[in-house]
Tab-separated table of C-alpha atoms and ligand atoms in Angstrom:
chain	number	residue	atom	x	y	z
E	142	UNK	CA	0.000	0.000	0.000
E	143	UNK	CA	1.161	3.686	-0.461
E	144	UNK	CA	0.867	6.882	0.993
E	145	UNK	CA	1.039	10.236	-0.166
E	146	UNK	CA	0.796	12.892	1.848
E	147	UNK	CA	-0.097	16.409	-0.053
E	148	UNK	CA	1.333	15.079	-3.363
E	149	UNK	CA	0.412	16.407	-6.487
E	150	UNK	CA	-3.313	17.050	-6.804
E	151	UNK	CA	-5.045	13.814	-7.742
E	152	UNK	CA	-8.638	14.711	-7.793
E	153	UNK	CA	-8.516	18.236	-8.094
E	154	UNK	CA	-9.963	21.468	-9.779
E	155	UNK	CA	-7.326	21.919	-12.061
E	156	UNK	CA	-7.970	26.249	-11.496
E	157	UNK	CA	-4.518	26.380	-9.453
E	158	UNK	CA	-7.103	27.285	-6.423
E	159	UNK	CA	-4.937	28.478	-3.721
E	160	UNK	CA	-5.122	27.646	-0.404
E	161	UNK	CA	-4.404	23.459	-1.251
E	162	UNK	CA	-5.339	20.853	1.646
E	163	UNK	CA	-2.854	18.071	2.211
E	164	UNK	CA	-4.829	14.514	2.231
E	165	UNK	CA	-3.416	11.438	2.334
E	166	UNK	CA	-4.179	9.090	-0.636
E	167	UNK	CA	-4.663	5.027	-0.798
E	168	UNK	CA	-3.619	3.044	-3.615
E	169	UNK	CA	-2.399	-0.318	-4.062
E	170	UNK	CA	-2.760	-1.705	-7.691
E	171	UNK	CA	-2.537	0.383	-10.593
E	172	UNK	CA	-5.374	0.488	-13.604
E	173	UNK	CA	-3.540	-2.578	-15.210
E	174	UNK	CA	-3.018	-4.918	-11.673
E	175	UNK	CA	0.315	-4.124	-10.884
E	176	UNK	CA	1.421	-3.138	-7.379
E	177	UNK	CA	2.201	0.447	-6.846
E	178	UNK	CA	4.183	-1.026	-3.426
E	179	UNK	CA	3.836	-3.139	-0.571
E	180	UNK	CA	0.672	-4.783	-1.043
E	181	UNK	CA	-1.398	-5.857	2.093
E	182	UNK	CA	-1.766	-9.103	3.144
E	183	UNK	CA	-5.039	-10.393	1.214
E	184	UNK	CA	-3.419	-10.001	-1.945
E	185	UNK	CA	-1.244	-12.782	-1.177
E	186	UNK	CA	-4.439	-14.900	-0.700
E	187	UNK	CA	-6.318	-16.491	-3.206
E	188	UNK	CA	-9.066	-17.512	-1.997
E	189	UNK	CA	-10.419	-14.158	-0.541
E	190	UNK	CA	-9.217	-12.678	-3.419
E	191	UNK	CA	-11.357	-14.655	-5.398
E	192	UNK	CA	-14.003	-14.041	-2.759
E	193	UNK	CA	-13.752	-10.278	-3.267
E	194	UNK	CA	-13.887	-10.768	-7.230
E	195	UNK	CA	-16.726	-12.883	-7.162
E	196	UNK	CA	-18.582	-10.435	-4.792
E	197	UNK	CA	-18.061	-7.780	-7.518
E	198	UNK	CA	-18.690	-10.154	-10.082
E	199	UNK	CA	-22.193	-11.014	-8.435
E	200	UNK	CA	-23.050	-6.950	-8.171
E	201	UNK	CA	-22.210	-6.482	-12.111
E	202	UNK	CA	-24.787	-9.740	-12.895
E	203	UNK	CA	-27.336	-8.151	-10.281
E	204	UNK	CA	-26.751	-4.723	-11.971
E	205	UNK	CA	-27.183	-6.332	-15.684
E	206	UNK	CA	-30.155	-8.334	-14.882
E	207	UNK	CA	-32.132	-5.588	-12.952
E	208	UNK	CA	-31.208	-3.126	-15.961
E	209	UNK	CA	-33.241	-5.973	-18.099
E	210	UNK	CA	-35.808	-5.993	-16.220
E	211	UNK	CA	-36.291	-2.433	-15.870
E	212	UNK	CA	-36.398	-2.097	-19.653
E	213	UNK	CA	-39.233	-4.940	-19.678
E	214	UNK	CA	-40.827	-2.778	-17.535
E	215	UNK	CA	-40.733	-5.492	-14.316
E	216	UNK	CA	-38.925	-3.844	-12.333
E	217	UNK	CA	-38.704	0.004	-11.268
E	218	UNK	CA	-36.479	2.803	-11.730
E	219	UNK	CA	-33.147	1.377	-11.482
E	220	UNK	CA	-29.354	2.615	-10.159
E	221	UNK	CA	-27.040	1.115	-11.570
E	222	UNK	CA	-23.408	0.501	-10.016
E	223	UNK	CA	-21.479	-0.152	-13.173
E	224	UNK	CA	-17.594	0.493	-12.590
E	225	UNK	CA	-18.168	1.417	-9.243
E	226	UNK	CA	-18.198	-2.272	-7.894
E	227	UNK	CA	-14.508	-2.007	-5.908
E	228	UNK	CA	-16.395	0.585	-3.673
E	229	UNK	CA	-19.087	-1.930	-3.007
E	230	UNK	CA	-16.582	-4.807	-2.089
E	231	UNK	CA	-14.213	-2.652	-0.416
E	232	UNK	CA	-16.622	-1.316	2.367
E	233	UNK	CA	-18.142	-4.517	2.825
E	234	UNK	CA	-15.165	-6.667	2.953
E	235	UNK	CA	-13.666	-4.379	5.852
E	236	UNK	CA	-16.816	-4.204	7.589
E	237	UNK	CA	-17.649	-6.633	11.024
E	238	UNK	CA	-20.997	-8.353	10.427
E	239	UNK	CA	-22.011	-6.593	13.518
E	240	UNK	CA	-21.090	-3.062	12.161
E	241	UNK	CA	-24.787	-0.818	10.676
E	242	UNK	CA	-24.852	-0.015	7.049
E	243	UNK	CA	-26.197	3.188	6.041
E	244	UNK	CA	-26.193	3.113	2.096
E	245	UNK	CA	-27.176	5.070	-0.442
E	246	UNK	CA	-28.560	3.407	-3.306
E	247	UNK	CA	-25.565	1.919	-5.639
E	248	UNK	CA	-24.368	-0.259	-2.850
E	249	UNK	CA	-25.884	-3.492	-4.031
E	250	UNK	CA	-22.599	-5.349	-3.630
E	251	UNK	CA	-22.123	-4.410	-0.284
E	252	UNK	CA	-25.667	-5.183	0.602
E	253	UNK	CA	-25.109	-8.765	-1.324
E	254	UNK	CA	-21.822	-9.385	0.774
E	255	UNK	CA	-23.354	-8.824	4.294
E	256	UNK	CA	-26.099	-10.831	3.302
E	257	UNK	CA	-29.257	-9.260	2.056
E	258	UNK	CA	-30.370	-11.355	-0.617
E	259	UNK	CA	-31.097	-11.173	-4.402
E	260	UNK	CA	-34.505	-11.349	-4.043
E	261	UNK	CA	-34.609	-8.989	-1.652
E	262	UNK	CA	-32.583	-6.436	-3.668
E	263	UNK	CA	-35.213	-7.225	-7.092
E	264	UNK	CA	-37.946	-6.855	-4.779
E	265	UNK	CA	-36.764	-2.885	-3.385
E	266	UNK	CA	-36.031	-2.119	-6.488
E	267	UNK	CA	-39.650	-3.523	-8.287
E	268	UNK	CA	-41.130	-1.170	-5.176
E	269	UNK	CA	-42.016	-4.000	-2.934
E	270	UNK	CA	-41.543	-3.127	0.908
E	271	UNK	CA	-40.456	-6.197	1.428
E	272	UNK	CA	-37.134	-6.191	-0.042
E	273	UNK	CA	-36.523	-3.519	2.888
E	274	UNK	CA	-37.616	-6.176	5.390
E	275	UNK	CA	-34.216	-8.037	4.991
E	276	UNK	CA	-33.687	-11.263	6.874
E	277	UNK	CA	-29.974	-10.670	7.019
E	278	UNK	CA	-28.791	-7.770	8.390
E	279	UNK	CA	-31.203	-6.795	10.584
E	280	UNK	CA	-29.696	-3.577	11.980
E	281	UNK	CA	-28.358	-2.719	8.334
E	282	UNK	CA	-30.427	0.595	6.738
E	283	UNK	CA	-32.353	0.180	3.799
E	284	UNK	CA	-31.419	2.339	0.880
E	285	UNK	CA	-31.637	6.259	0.929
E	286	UNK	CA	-32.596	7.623	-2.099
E	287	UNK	CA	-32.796	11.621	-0.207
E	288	UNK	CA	-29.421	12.457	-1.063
E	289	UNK	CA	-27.132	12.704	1.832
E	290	UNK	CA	-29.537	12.108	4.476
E	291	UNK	CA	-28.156	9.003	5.494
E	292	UNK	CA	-25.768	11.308	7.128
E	293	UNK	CA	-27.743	12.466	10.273
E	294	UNK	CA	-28.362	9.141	10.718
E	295	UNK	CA	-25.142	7.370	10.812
E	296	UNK	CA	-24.463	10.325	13.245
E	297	UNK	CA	-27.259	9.021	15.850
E	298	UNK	CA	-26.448	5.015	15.150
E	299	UNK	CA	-22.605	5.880	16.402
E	300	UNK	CA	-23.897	8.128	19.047
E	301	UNK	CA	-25.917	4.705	20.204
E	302	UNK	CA	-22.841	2.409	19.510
E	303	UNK	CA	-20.786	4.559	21.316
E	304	UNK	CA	-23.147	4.373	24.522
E	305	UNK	CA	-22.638	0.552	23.942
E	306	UNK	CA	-19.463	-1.093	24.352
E	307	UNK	CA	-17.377	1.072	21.516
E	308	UNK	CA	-16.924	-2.139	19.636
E	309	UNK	CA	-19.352	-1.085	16.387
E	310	UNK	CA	-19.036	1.627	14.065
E	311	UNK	CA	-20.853	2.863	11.759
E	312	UNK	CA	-20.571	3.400	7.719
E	313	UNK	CA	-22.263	5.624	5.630
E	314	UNK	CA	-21.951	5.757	1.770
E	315	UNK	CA	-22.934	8.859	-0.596
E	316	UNK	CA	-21.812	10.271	-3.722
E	317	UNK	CA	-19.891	13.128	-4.646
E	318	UNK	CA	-23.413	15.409	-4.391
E	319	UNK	CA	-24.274	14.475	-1.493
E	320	UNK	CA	-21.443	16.371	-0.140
E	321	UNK	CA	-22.877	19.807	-0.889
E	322	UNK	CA	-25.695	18.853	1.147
E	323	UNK	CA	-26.500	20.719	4.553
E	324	UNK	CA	-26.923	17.189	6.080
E	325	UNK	CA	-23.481	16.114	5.184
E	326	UNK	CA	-21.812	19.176	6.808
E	327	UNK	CA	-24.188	18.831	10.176
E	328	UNK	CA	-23.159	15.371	10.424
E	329	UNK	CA	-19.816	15.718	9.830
E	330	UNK	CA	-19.566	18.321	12.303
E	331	UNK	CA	-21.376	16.283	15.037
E	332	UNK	CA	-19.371	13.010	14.050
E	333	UNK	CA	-15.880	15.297	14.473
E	334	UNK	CA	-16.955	16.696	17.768
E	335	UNK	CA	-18.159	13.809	19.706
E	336	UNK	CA	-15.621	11.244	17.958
E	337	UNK	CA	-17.925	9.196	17.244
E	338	UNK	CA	-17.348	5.640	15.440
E	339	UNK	CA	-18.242	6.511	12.319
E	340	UNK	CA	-16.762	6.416	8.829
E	341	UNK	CA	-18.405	8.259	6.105
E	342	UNK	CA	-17.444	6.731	2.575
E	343	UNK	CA	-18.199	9.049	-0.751
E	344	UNK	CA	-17.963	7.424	-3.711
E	345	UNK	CA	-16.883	9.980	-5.674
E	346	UNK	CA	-18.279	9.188	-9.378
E	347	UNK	CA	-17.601	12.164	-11.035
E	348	UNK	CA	-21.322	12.720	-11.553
E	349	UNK	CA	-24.274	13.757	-9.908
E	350	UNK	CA	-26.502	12.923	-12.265
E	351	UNK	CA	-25.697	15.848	-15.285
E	352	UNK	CA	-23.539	17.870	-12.997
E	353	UNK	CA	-20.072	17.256	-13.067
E	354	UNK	CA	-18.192	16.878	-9.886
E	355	UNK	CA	-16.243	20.573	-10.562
E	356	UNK	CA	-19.059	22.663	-11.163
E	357	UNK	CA	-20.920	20.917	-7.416
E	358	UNK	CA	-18.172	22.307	-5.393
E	359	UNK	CA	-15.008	24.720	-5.418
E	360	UNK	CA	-13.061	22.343	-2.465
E	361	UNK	CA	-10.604	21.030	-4.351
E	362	UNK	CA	-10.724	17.631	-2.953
E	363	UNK	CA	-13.691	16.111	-1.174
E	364	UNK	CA	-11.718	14.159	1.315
E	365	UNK	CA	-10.886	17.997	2.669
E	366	UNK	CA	-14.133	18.512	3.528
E	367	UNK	CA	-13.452	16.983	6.958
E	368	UNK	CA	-10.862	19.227	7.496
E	369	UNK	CA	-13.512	21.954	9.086
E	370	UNK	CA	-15.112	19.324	11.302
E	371	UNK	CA	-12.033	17.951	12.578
E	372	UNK	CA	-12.494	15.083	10.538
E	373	UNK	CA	-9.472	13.344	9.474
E	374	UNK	CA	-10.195	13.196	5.327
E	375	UNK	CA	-8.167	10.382	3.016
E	376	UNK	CA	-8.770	9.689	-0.898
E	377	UNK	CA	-8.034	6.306	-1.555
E	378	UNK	CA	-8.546	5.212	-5.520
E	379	UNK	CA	-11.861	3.957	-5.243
E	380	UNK	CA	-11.262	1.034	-8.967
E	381	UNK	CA	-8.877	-0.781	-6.655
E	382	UNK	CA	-10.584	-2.832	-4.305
E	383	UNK	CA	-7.755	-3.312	-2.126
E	384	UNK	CA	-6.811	-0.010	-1.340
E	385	UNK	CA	-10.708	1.188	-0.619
E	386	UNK	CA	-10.935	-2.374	1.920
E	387	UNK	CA	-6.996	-0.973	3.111
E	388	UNK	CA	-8.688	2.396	4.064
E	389	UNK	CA	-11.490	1.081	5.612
E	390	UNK	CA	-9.983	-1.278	7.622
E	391	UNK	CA	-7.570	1.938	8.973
E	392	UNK	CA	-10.858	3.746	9.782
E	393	UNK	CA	-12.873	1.267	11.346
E	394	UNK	CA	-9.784	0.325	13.573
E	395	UNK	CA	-9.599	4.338	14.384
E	396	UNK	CA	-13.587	4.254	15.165
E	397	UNK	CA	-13.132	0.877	17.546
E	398	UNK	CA	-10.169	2.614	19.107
E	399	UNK	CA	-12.320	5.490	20.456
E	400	UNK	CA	-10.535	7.978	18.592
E	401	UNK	CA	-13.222	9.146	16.315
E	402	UNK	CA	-14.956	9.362	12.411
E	403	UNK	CA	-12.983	9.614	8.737
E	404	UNK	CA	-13.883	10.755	5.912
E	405	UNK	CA	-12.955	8.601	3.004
E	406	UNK	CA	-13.737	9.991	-0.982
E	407	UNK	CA	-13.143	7.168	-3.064
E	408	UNK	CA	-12.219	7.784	-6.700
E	409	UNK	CA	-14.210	6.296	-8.999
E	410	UNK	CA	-16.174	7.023	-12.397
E	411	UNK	CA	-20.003	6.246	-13.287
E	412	UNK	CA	-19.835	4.229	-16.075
E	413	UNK	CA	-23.593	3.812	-16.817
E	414	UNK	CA	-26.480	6.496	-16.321
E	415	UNK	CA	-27.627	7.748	-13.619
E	416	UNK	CA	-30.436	5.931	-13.579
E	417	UNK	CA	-32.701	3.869	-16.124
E	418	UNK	CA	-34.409	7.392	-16.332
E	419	UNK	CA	-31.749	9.054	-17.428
E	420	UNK	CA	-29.627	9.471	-21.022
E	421	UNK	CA	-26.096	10.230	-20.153
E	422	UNK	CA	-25.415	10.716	-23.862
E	423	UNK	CA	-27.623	13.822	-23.934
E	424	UNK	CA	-24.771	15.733	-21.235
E	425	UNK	CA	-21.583	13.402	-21.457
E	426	UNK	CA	-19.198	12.979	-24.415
E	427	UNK	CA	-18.032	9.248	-24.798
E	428	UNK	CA	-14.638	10.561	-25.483
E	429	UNK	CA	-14.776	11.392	-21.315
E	430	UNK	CA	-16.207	8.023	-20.758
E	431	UNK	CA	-13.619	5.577	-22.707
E	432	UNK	CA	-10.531	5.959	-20.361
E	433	UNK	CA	-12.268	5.334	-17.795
E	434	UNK	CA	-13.560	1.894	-18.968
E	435	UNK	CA	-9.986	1.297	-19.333
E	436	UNK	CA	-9.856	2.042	-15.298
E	437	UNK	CA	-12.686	-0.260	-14.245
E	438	UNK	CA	-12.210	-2.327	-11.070
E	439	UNK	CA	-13.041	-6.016	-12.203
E	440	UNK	CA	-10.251	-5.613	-15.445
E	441	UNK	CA	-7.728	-4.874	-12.886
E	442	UNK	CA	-8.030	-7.564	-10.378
E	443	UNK	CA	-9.112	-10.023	-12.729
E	444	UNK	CA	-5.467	-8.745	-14.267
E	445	UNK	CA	-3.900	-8.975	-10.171
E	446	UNK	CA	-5.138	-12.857	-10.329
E	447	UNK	CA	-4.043	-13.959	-13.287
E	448	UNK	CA	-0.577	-12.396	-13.140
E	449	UNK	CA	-0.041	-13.590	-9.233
E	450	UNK	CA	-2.336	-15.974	-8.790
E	451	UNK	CA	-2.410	-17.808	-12.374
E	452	UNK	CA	-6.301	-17.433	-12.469
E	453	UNK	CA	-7.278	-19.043	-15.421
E	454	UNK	CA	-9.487	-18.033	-18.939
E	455	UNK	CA	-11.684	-21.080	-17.617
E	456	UNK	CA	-11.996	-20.416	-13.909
E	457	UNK	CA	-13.060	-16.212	-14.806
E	458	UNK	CA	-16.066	-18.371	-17.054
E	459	UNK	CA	-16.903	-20.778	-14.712
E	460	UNK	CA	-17.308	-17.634	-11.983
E	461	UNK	CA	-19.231	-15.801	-14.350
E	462	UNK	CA	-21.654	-18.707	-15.159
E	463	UNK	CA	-22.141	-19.172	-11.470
E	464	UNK	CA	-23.036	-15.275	-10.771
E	465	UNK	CA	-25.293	-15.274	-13.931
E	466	UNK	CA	-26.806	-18.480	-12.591
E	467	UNK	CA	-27.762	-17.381	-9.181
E	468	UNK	CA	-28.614	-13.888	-10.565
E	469	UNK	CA	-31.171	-15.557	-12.734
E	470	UNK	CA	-32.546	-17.957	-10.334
E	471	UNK	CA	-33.020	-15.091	-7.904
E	472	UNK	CA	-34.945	-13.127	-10.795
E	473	UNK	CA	-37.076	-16.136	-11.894
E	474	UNK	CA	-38.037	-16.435	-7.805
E	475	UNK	CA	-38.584	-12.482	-7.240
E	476	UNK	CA	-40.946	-12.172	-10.685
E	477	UNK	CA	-43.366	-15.736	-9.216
E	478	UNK	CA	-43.742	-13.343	-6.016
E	479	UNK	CA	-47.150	-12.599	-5.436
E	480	UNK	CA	-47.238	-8.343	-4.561
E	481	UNK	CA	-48.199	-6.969	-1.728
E	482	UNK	CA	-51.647	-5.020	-1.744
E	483	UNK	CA	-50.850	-1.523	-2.238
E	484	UNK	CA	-51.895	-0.852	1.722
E	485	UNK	CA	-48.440	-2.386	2.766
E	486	UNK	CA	-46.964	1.166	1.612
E	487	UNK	CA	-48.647	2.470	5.208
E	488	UNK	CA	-47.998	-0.903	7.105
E	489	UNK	CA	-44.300	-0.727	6.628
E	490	UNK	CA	-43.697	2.591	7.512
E	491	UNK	CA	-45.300	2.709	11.265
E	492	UNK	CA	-45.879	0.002	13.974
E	493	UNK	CA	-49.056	1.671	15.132
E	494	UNK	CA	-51.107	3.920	12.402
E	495	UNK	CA	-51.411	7.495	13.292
E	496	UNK	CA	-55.166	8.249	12.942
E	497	UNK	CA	-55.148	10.617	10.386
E	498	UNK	CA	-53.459	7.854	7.659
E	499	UNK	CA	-56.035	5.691	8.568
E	500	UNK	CA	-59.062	6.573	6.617
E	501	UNK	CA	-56.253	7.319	4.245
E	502	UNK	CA	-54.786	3.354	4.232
E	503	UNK	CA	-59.209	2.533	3.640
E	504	UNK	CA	-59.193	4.724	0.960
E	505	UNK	CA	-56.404	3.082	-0.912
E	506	UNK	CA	-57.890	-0.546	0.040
E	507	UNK	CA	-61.059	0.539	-1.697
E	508	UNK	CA	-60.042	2.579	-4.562
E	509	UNK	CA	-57.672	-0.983	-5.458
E	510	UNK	CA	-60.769	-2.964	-4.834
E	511	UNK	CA	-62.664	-0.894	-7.163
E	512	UNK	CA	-59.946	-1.643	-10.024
E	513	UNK	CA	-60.328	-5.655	-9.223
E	514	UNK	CA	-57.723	-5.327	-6.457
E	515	UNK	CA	-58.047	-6.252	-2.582
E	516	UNK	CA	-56.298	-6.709	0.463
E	517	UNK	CA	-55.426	-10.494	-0.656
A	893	TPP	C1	-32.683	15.492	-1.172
A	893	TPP	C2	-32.679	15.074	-2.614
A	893	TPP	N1	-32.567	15.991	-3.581
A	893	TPP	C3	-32.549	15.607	-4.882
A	893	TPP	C4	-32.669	14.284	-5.203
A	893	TPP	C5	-32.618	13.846	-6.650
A	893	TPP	N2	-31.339	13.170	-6.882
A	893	TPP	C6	-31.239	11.830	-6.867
A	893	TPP	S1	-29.677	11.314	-7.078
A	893	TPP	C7	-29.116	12.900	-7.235
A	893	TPP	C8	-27.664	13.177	-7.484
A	893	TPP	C9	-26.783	12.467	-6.514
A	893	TPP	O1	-25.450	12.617	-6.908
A	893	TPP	P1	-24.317	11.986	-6.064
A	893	TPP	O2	-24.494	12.339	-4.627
A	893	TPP	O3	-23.035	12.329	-6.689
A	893	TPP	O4	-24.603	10.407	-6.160
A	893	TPP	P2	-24.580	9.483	-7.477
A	893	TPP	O5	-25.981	9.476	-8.005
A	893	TPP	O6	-23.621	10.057	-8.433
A	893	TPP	O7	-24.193	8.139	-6.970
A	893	TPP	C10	-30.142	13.815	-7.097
A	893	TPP	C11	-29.983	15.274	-7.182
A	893	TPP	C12	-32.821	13.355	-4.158
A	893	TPP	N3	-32.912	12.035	-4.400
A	893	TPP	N4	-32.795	13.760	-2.877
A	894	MG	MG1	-21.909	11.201	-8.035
């Protein structure tokens, strides 16, 4: 792994802005799998290297799959995590079980890792509550579409871990937007001054949706942004899985030690559109796209394995078969799913109906029953 401290200006506005923050930034395989220095210890081991690949392998299938199904109009609006998969695998591979996801909504691989299922992801995303209702995680947060409001939030869950035994943090995961939000900012401030166990992860894509990262904010990083809060902020290069699970790990250990939040901005690109609603092509150039293909996190490791690890033409099908496989089977399952009467919108929000929603929840029974619906 390697260090820089105030080196160049990796992610910056390139206006010569005065006033430069030093942050430290994480990388530890470059874009074509070679080591940029000492590498940490799960490189040398295959098998959880191959677990890590196979977790990002399984988001890309998810992604592909729910993209189809979008576009045969069986499945919802739809965000995709295309290129941004080392991100997902990073966090959740550095994560305890025990740990509370906050997400955002392109974390589907870290969901899939700490063990909400497929079905359970198809069914969020076709707009049943019940994919919300995960079996696995059970302290986990379902995904935040308000953009950095997952914030505030992670703020109170490590104010309630930290009344516990100091053993659990908590990780939060935005995009580059969602730092220009008012929640962000509160948060971070609260998370700096009561060192709270928290780590708040940005996946910096480059995008929110049509407005490019430079013209959301003048900070020339957005690791810096902790600076303020008394925050400590790190970039790490958010294609290399290693490096984002490296600064995690550093993080989380800081959180557990009672010492406090990070801020991490991992660099990364959004390859796909925002959304299935949106049409990149109508505000992006594919000229600024192609590099960054180039860049993608599965080309790289899958380049780490096979020049360290001799991972083979046949084993990278046979682990793309099996992702496919399982992706499909958890489709086929989610579309034979029965929905849920359109009152479970009320009964999944509150444990005990407020009065005023309940002539409200009647009204929706009946208007559904008039259409040849019911409460079934
Ligand atoms: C509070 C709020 N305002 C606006 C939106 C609409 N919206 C959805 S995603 C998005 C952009 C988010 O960009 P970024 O934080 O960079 O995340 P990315 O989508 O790139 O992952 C916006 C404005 C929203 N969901 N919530
Ligand atoms: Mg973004």
């Amino acid at each position: 792994m390697t260090e820089r401290r105030g080196k160049g200006k990796p992610d910056a506005r390139d206006d010569g802005g005065d006033g430069a923050v030093s942050v430290d930034r994480v990388a530890c395989l470059d874009s074509e799998g070679r080591a940029v220095g000492p590498l940490p210890d799960i490189a040398h081991d295959r098998a959880s290297l191959v677990a890590l690949y196979r977790g990002m392998h399984l988001n890309r299938a998810f992604d592909g799959k729910a993209i189809a199904l979008q576009r045969s109009g069986r499945l919802g609006t739809y965000a995709s995590s295309l290129g941004q998969e080392a991100v997902a695998l990073g966090i959740a591979s550095a994560m305890h079980p025990d740990d509370v996801l906050l997400p955002a909504f392109r974390e589907h691989g870290t969901q899939l890792w700490r063990g909400v299922s497929l079905v359970e992801l198809f069914l969020y995303w076709g707009g049943d509550e019940r994919g919300n209702d995960f079996a696995g995680p059970r302290e986990d947060f379902p995904v935040c579409i308000p953009v950095a409001s997952q914030f505030p939030h992670a703020a109170g869950v490590a104010l309630a871990l930290s009344l516990q035994d100091g053993a659990r943090a908590a990780v939060a995961v935005a995009g580059d937007g969602a730092t220009s939000k008012g929640d962000f900012y509160e948060a971070l401030n609260l998370v700096g001054v009561w060192r709270l166990p928290a780590v708040f992860v940005i996946a910096n894509n480059q995008w929110a949706i049509s407005m490019r990262r430079a013209d959301q904010t003048a900070a020339q990083t957005l690791a810096q942004k902790g600076v303020a809060a008394g925050v400590p902020g790190v970039q790490v290069d958010g294609n290399d899985v290693l490096a984002v699970r490296q600064a995690l790990l550093a993080a989380l250990e800081r959180a557990r030690a009672g010492h406090g939040a990070t801020l991490i901005e991992a660099l990364t690109y959004r390859l796909g559109d925002h959304t299935t609603s949106d049409d990149a092509s109508r505000y992006r150039d594919d000229h600024e796209v192609e590099p960054h293909r180039v860049e993608e996190p599965l080309r790289r490791l899958r380049a780490f394995l096979a020049a360290e690890h001799r991972w083979t033409d046949d084993e990278e099908a046979a682990l793309a078969a099996a992702c496919a496989a399982e992706v499909e089977d958890a489709a086929a399952a989610y579309l034979t799913m029965a929905p849920e009467p359109p009152s479970a919108m009320f009964d999944h929000l509150f444990a005990t109906l407020p009065d005023d929603l309940v002539s409200q929840r009647a009204a929706v029974l009946a208007a559904a029953a008039g259409k040849g619906g019911g409460d079934g």
